[in-house]
Coordinates of C-alpha atoms and ligand atoms in Angstrom, one line a residue:
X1 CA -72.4 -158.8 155.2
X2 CA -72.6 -156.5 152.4
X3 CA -73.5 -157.8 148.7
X4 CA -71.1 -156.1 147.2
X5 CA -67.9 -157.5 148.8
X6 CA -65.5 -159.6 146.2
X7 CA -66.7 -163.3 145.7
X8 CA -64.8 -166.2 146.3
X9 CA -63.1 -169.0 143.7
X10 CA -63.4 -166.1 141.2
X11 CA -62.6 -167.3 137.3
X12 CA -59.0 -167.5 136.5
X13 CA -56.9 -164.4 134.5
X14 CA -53.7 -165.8 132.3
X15 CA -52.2 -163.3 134.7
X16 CA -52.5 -165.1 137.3
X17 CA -50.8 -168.1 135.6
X18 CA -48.5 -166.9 137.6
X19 CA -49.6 -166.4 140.9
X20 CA -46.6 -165.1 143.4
X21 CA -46.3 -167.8 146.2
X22 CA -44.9 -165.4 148.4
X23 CA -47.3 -163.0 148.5
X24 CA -50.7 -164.0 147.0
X25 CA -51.9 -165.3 150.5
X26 CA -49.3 -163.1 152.9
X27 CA -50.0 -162.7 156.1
X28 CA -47.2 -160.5 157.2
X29 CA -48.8 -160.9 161.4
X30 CA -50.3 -163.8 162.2
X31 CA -52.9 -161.3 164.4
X32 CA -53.9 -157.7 163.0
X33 CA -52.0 -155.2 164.8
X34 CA -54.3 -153.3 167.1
X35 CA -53.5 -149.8 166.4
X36 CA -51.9 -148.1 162.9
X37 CA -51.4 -144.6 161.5
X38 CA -53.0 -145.8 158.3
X39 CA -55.4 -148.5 157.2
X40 CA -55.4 -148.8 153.4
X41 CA -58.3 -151.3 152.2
X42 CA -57.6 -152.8 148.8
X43 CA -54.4 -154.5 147.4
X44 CA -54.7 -153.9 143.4
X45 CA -53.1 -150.7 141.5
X46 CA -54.6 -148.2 143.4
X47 CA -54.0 -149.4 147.0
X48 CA -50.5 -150.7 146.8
X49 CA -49.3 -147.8 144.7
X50 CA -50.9 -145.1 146.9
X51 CA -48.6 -147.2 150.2
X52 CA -45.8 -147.2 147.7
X53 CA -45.7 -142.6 147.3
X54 CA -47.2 -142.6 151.3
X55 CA -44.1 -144.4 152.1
X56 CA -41.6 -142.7 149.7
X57 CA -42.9 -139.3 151.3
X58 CA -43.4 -140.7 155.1
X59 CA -41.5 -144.0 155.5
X60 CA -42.3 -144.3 159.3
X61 CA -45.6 -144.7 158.7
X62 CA -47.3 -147.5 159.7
X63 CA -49.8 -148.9 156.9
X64 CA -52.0 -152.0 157.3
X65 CA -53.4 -152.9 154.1
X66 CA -56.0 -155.6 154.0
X67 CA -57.4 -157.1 151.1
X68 CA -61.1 -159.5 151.2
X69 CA -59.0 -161.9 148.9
X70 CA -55.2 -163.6 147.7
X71 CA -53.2 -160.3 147.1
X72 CA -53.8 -158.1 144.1
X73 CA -56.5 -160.6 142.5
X74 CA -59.6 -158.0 141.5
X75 CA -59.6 -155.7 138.6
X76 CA -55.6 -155.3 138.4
X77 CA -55.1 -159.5 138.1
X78 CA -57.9 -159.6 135.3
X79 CA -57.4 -156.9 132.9
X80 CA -56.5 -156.5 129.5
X81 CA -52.5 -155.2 130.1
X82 CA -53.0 -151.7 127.8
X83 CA -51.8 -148.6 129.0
X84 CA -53.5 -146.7 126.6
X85 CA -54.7 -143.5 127.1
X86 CA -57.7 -141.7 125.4
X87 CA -56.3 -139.1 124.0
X88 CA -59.3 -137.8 121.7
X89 CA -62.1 -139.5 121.5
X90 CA -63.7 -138.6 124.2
X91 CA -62.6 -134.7 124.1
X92 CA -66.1 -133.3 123.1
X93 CA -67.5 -135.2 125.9
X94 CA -64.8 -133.4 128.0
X95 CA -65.1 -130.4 127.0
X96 CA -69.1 -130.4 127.3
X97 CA -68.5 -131.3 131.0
X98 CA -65.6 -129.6 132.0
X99 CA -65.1 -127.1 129.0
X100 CA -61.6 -126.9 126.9
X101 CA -59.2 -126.5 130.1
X102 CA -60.8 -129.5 131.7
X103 CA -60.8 -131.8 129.1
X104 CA -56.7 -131.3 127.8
X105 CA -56.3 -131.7 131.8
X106 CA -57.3 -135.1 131.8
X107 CA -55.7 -135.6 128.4
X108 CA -52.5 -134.2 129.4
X109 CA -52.8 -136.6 133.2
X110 CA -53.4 -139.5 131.0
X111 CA -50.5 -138.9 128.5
X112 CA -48.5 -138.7 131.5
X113 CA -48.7 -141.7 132.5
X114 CA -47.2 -143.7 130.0
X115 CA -43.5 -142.0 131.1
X116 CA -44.5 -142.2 134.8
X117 CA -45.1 -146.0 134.8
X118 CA -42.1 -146.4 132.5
X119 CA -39.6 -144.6 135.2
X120 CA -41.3 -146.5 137.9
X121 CA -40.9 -149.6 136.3
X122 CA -37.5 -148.9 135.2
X123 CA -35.9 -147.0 139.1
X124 CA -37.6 -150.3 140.3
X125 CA -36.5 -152.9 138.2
X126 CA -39.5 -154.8 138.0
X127 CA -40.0 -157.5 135.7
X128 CA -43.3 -156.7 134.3
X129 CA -43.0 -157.1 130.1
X130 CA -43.2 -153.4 130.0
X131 CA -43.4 -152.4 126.4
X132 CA -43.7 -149.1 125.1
X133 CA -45.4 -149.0 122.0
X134 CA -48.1 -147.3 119.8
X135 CA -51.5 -148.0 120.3
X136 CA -53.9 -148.1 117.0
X137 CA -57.5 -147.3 117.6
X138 CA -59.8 -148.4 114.4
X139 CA -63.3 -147.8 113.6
X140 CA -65.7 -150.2 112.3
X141 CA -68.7 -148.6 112.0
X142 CA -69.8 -144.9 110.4
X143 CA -70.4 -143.8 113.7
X144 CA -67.4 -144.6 115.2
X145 CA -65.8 -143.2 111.8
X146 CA -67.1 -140.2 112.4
X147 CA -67.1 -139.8 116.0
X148 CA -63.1 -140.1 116.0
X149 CA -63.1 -137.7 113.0
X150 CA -64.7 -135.0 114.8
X151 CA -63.1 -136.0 117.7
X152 CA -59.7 -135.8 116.5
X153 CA -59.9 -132.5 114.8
X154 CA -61.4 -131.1 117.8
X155 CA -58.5 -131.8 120.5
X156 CA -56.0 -130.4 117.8
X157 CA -57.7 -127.1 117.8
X158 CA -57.8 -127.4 122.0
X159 CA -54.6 -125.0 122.7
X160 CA -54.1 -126.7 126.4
X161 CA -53.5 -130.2 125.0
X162 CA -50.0 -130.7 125.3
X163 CA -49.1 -133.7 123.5
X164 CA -50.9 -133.5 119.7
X165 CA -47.6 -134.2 118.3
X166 CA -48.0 -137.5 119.6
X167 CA -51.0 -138.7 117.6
X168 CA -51.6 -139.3 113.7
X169 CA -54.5 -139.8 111.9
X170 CA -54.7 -142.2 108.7
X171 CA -57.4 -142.4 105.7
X172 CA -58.1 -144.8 103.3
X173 CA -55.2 -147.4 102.1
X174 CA -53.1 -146.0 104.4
X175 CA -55.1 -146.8 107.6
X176 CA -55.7 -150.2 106.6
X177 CA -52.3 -150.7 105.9
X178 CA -51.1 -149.2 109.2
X179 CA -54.0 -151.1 111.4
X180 CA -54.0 -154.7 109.0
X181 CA -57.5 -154.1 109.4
X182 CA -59.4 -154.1 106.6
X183 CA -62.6 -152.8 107.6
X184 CA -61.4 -149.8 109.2
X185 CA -61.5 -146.3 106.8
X186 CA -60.0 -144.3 109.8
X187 CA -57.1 -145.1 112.3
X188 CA -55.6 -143.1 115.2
X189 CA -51.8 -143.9 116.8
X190 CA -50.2 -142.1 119.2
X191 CA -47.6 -144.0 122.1
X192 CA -49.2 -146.2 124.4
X193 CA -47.6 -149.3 127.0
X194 CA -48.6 -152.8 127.9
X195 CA -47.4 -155.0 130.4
X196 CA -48.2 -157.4 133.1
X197 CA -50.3 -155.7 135.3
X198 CA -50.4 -158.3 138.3
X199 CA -46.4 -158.3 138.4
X200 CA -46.0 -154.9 138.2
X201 CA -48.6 -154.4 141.4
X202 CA -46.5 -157.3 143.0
X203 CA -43.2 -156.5 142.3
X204 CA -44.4 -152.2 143.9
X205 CA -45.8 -154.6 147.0
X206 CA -42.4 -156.2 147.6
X207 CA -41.0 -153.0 147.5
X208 CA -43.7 -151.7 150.6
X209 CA -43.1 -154.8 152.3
X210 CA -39.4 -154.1 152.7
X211 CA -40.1 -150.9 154.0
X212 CA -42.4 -152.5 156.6
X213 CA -45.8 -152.5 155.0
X214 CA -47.9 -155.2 156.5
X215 CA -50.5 -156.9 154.4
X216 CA -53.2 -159.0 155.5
X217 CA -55.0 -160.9 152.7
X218 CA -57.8 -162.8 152.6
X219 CA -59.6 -160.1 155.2
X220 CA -62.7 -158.3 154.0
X221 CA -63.3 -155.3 155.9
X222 CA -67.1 -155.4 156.5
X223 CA -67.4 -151.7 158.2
X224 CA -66.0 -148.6 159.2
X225 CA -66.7 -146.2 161.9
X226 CA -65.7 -142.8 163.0
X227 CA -64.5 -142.6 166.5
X228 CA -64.9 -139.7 168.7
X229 CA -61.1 -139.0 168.9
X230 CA -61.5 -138.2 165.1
X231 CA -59.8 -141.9 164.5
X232 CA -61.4 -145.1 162.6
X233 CA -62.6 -148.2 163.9
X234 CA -62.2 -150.7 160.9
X235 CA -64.0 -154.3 161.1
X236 CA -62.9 -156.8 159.8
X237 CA -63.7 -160.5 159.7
X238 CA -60.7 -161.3 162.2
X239 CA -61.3 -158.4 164.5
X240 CA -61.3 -154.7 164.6
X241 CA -58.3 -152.1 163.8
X242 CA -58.1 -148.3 165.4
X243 CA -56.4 -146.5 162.3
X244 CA -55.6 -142.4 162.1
X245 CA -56.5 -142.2 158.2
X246 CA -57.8 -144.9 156.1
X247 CA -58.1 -144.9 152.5
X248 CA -60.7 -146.8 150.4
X249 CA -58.2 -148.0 147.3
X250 CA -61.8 -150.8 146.8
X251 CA -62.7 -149.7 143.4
X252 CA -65.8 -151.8 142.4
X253 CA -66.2 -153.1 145.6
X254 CA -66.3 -149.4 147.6
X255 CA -70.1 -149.7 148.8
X256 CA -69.1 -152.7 150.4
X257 CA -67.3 -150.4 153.2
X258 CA -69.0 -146.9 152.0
X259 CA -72.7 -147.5 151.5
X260 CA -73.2 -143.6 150.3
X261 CA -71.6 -145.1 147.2
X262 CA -73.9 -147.3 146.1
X263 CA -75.1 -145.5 143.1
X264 CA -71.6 -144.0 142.3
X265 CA -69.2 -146.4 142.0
X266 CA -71.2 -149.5 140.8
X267 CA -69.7 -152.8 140.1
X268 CA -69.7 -153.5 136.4
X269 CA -68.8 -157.6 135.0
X270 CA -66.6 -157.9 132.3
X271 CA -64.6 -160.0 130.1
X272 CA -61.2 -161.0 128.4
X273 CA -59.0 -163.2 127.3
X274 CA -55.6 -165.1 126.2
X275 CA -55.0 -166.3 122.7
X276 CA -51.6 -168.2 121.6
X277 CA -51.4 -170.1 118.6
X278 CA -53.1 -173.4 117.8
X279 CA -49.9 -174.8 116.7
X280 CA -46.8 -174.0 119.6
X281 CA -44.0 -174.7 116.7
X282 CA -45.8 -171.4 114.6
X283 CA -45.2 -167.5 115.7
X284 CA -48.8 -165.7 115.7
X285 CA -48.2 -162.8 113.0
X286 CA -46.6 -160.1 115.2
X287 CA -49.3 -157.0 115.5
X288 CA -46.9 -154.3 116.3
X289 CA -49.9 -151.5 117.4
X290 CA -51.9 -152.9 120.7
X291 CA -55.4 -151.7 120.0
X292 CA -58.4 -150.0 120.4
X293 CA -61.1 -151.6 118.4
X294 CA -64.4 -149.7 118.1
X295 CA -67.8 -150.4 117.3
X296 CA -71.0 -148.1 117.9
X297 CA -71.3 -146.7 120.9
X298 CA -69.6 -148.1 124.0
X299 CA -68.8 -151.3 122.5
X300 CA -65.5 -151.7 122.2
X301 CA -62.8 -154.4 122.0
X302 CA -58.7 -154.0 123.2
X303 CA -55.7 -155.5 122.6
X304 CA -52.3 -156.6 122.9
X305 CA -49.7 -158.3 121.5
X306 CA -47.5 -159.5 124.0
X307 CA -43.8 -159.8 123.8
X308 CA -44.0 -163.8 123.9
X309 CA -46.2 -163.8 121.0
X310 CA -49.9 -164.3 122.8
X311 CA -52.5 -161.8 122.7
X312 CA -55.0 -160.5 125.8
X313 CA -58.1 -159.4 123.8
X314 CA -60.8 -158.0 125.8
X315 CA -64.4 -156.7 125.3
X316 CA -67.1 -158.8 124.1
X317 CA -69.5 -155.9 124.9
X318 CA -72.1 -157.3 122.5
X319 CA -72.6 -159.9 125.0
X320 CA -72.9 -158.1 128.3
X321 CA -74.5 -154.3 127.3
X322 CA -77.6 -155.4 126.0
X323 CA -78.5 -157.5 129.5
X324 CA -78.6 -155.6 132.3
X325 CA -78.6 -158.4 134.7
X326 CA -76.0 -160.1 133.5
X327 CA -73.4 -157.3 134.4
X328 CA -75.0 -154.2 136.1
X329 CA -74.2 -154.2 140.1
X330 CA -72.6 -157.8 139.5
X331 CA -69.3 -158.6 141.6
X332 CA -69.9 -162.2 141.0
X333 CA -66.5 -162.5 139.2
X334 CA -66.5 -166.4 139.6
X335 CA -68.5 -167.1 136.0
X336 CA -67.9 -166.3 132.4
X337 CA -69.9 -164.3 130.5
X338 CA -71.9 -166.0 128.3
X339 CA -70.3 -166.6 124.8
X340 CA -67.7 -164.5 125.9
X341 CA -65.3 -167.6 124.8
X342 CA -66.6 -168.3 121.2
X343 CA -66.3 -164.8 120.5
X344 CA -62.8 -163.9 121.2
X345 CA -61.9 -167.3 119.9
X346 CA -63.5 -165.8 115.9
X347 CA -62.6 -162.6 116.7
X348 CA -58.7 -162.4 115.5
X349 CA -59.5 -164.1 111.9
X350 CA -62.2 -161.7 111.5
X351 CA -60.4 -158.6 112.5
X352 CA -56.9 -158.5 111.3
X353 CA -55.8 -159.8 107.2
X354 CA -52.7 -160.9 108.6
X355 CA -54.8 -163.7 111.0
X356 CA -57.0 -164.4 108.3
X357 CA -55.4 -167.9 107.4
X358 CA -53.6 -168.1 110.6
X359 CA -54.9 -170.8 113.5
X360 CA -55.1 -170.0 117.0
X361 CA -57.1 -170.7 120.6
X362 CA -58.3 -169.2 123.4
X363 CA -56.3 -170.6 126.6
X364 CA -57.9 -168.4 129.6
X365 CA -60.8 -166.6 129.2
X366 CA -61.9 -165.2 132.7
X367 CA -64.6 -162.0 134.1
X368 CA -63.3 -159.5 136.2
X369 CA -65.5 -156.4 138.1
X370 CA -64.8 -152.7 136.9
X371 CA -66.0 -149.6 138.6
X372 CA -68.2 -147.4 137.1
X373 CA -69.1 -144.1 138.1
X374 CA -72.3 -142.1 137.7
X375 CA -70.2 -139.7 135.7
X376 CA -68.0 -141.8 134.0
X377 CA -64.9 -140.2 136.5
X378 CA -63.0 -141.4 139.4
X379 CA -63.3 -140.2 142.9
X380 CA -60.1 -139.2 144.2
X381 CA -59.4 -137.3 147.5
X382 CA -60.7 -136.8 151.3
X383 CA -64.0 -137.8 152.0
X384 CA -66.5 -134.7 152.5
X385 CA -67.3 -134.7 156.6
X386 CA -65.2 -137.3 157.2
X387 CA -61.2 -136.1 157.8
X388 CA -59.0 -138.3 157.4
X389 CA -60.3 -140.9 155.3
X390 CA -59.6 -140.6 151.4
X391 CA -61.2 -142.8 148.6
X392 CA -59.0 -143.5 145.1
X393 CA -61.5 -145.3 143.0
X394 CA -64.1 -146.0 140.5
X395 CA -61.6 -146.6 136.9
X396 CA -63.4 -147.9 134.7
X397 CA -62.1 -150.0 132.2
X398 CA -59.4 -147.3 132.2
X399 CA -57.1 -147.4 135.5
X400 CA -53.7 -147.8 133.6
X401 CA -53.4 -144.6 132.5
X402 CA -55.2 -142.2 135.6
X403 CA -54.3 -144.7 138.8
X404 CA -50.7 -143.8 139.5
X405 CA -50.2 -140.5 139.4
X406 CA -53.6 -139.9 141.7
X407 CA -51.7 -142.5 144.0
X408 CA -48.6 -140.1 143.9
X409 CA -50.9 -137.2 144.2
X410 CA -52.9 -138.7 147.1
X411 CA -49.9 -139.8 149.1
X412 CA -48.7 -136.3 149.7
X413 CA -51.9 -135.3 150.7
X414 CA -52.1 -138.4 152.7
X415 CA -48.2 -137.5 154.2
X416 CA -49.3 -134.1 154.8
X417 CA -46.5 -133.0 152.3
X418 CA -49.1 -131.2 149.9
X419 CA -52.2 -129.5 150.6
X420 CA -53.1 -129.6 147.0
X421 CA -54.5 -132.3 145.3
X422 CA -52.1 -132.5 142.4
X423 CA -54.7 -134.6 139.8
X424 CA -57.5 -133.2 137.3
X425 CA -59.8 -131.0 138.8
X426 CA -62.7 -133.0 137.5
X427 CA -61.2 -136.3 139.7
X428 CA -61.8 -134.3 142.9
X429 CA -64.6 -134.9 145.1
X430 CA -66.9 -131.8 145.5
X431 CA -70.0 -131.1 146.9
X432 CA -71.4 -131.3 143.8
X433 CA -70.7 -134.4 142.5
X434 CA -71.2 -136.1 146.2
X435 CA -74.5 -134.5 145.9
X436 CA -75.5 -135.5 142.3
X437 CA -78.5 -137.9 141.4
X438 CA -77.9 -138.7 138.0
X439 CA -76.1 -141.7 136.9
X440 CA -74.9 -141.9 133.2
X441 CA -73.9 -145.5 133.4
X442 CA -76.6 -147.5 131.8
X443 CA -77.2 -144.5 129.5
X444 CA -73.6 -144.0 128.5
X445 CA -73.3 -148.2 127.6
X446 CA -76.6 -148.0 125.4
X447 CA -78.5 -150.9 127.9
X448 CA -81.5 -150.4 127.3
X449 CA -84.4 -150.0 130.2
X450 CA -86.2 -154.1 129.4
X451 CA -84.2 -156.6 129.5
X452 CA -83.3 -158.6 125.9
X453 CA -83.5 -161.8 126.2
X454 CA -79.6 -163.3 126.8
X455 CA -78.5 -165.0 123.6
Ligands
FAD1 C1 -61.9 -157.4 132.3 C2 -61.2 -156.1 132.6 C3 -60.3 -155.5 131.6 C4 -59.7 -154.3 131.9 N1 -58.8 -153.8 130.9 C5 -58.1 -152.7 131.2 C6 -57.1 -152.2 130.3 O1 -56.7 -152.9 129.4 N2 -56.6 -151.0 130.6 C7 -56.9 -150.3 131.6 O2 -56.4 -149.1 131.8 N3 -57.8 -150.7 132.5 C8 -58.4 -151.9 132.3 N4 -59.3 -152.4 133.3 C9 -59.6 -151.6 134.5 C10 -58.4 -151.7 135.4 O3 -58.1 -153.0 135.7 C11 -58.8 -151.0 136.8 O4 -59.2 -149.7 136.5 C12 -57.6 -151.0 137.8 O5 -57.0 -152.2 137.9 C13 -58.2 -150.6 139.1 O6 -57.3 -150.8 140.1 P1 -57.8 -150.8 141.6 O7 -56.7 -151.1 142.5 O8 -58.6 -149.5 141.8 O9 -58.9 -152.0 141.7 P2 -58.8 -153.5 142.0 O10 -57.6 -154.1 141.3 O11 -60.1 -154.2 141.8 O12 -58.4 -153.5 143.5 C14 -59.4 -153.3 144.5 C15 -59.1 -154.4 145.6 O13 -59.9 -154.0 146.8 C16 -60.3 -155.2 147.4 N5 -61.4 -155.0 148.2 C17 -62.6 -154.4 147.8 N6 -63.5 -154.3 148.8 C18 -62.8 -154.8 149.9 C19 -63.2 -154.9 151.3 N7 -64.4 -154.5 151.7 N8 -62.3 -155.5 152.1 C20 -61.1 -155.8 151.7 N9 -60.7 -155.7 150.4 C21 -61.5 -155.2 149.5 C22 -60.6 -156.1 146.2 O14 -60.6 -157.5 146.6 C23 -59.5 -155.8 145.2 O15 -58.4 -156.6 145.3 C24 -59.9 -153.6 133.1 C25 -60.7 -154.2 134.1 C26 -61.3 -155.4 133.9 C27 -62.1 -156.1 134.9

């Protein structure tokens, strides 16, 4: 079996405080049907919402999806809730890469998302705590200061990026003001969304189960093979399935079923939490912004405020970058990281004025597995040499805003309805990037080459 295939008794999200008892161990068969038109392998964002489009554009399609554990418990189940896109700061990086075009594409895509998931949410009425907000990014060190600066200035000179009215820029008073954080000379706003990301996925599953989806949890595939009538073989631990077109939605987890992605889309631990106040009869101090928080580098905090008063702050980089074993190649999702607790538990007094005198605890604190990419992009599309078998992952610690409208892209490909890939053109898998050597990962996150000793 292959090491990187999701663990078992992995640590426990607050979102899954709330685990659907319908569905979080479904079986819709009790056997796996022998024969489908489409095998999709992974029940989180990307998997349920690519069977959601393939079944708005084809709905006598037959999909099987199977997932290695309870239904929509990886990445999705464990994040931090932020649908905030990044709608600057990493725009030089961009535009280095993929020059001025290429960088307000993925902008734009991103931006896009918050009204997609909105509509979605809203034609669907699912009960998610979808809030549409502003998200404030704020920078605590001079390099971050600077970095958004130059940043900042540079996408509003880009004459492709579509939605500059959306963000603002504060100095001085006035960003400490807006942000309640006093350490920060700089802030950025522009609109972002939260919500709970489990129920969302869950409440788009119910909708592909009426429709005739069948989902098969707690069944890893452990291989795939190519037939000579062009269709797939998929193993599984309770028996083999002959599928037309399969599609890896495995994130993390993809060189479990697709070894040629081992150094591609590598399994990366992280961390995140729940915080509520210490005292039930006392409100936490309402932070109306959700947040980006940034440090040097790639360290970085996020959070939000939800609607019932708690906050999901994630990060806790300081812990994990410097110690490569601790979270490079690691889908061991069933420990914390260590001091991942004791930091989030400090970290609201010492960020925000308004917590300063104001007493609260972590309740869940929980690791979940991101996928990385050796060029910090997801792969999106058909599989080179291999027809008929697509791949939608590798999202970082940034699926909310690029996941769904690759699904809805995907799925028409997938339906045959489009012939064009509707999603940034650096998303697509070419030749080129199948056939790069270089991976940024370690590079990009500062880790350095000997390990520190863990703290
Ligand atoms: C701690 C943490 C915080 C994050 N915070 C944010 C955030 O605030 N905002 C944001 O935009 N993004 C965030 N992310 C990233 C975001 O959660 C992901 O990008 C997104 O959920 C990816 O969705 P997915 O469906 O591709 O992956 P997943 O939800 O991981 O789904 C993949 C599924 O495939 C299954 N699978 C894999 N291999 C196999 C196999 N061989 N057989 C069967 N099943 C298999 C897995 O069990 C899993 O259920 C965070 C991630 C983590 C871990």
């Amino acid at each position: 079996m292959s090491q990187y295939l999701p663990v078992q008794n992995p640590t426990k999200p607050f979102w899954l405080s709330e685990e659907d008892q319908e569905v979080a161990t479904l079986r819709s068969t009790p056997e796996l049907p022998k024969e489908v038109d489409v095998v999709v392998v992974g029940s989180g964002y990307a998997g349920t919402t690519t069977s959601y489009y393939l079944l708005e554009n084809s709905p006598s399609t037959s999909i099987l999806m199977l997932e290695a554990r309870n239904a929509c418990s990886g990445a999705t189940a464990r994040n931090g809730g932020h649908l905030k896109p990044d709608l600057y700061y990493a725009h030089n990086a961009f535009k280095s890469k993929y020059g001025e075009k290429g960088a307000a594409e993925i902008i734009n895509f991103e931006h896009d998302h918050i009204r997609g998931l909105k509509q979605l949410v809203e034609k669907e009425k699912i009960e998610c705590d979808f809030v549409l907000t502003r998200s404030c990014d704020v920078h605590l060190t001079p390099g971050a200061v600077e970095k958004a600066i130059v940043n900042y200035n540079a996408m509003t000179q880009n004459p492709y990026v579509k939605c500059k009215d959306d963000l603002q820029i504060a100095y001085g008073e006035a960003a400490k003001v807006i942000s309640k954080v006093e350490g920060s000379p700089v802030c950025v706003t522009y609109t972002a969304g939260q919500l709970w990301p489990y129920k969302f996925v869950i409440g788009i599953m119910k909708k592909n189960l009426a429709k005739g989806l069948n989902l098969q949890t707690n069944t890893p595939v452990l291989h795939t093979e190519k037939l000579k009538n062009g269709k797939y073989l998929v193993k599984t631990s309770r028996g083999d399935v002959i599928a037309k077109q399969l599609v890896l939605a495995t994130n993390a987890y993809t060189a479990s079923v697709e070894p040629r992605f081992e150094d591609k889309i590598v399994p990366i631990k992280g961390a995140c939490s729940h915080i509520v106040s210490s005292d039930p009869s006392k409100r936490t101090p309402h932070l109306t912004n959700t947040y980006g928080i940034r440090f040097d580098g790639a360290d970085t905090d996020y959070l939000i405020n939800r609607p019932d008063g708690s906050v999901i702050l994630g990060g806790a980089k300081k812990h994990i970058y410097p110690h490569k074993s601790l979270f490079y190649k690691v889908v061991d999702d069933s420990t914390l990281i260590p001091n991942s607790k004791e930091y989030f538990s400090e970290s609201m007094k010492k960020l925000f004025y308004t917590w300063k005198d104001f007493d609260s605890k972590v309740d869940y604190v929980w690791s979940g597995i991101l996928g990385y990419t050796d060029d910090s992009l997801p792969y999106v599309g058909e599989l080179p040499g291999d027809k008929n078998k697509f791949i939608i992952a590798g999202f970082h610690g940034h699926g909310m805003p690029r996941v769904l409208l690759c699904a809805k892209a995907l799925a028409k490909v997938i339906a045959k309805k489009s012939k064009v890939l509707e999603i940034p053109s650096a998303f697509k898998i070419t030749k080129d990037r199948m056939e790069n050597t270089k991976n940024e990962i370690l590079e990009s996150l500062g880790t350095p080459s000997t390990e520190k000793a863990k703290l």
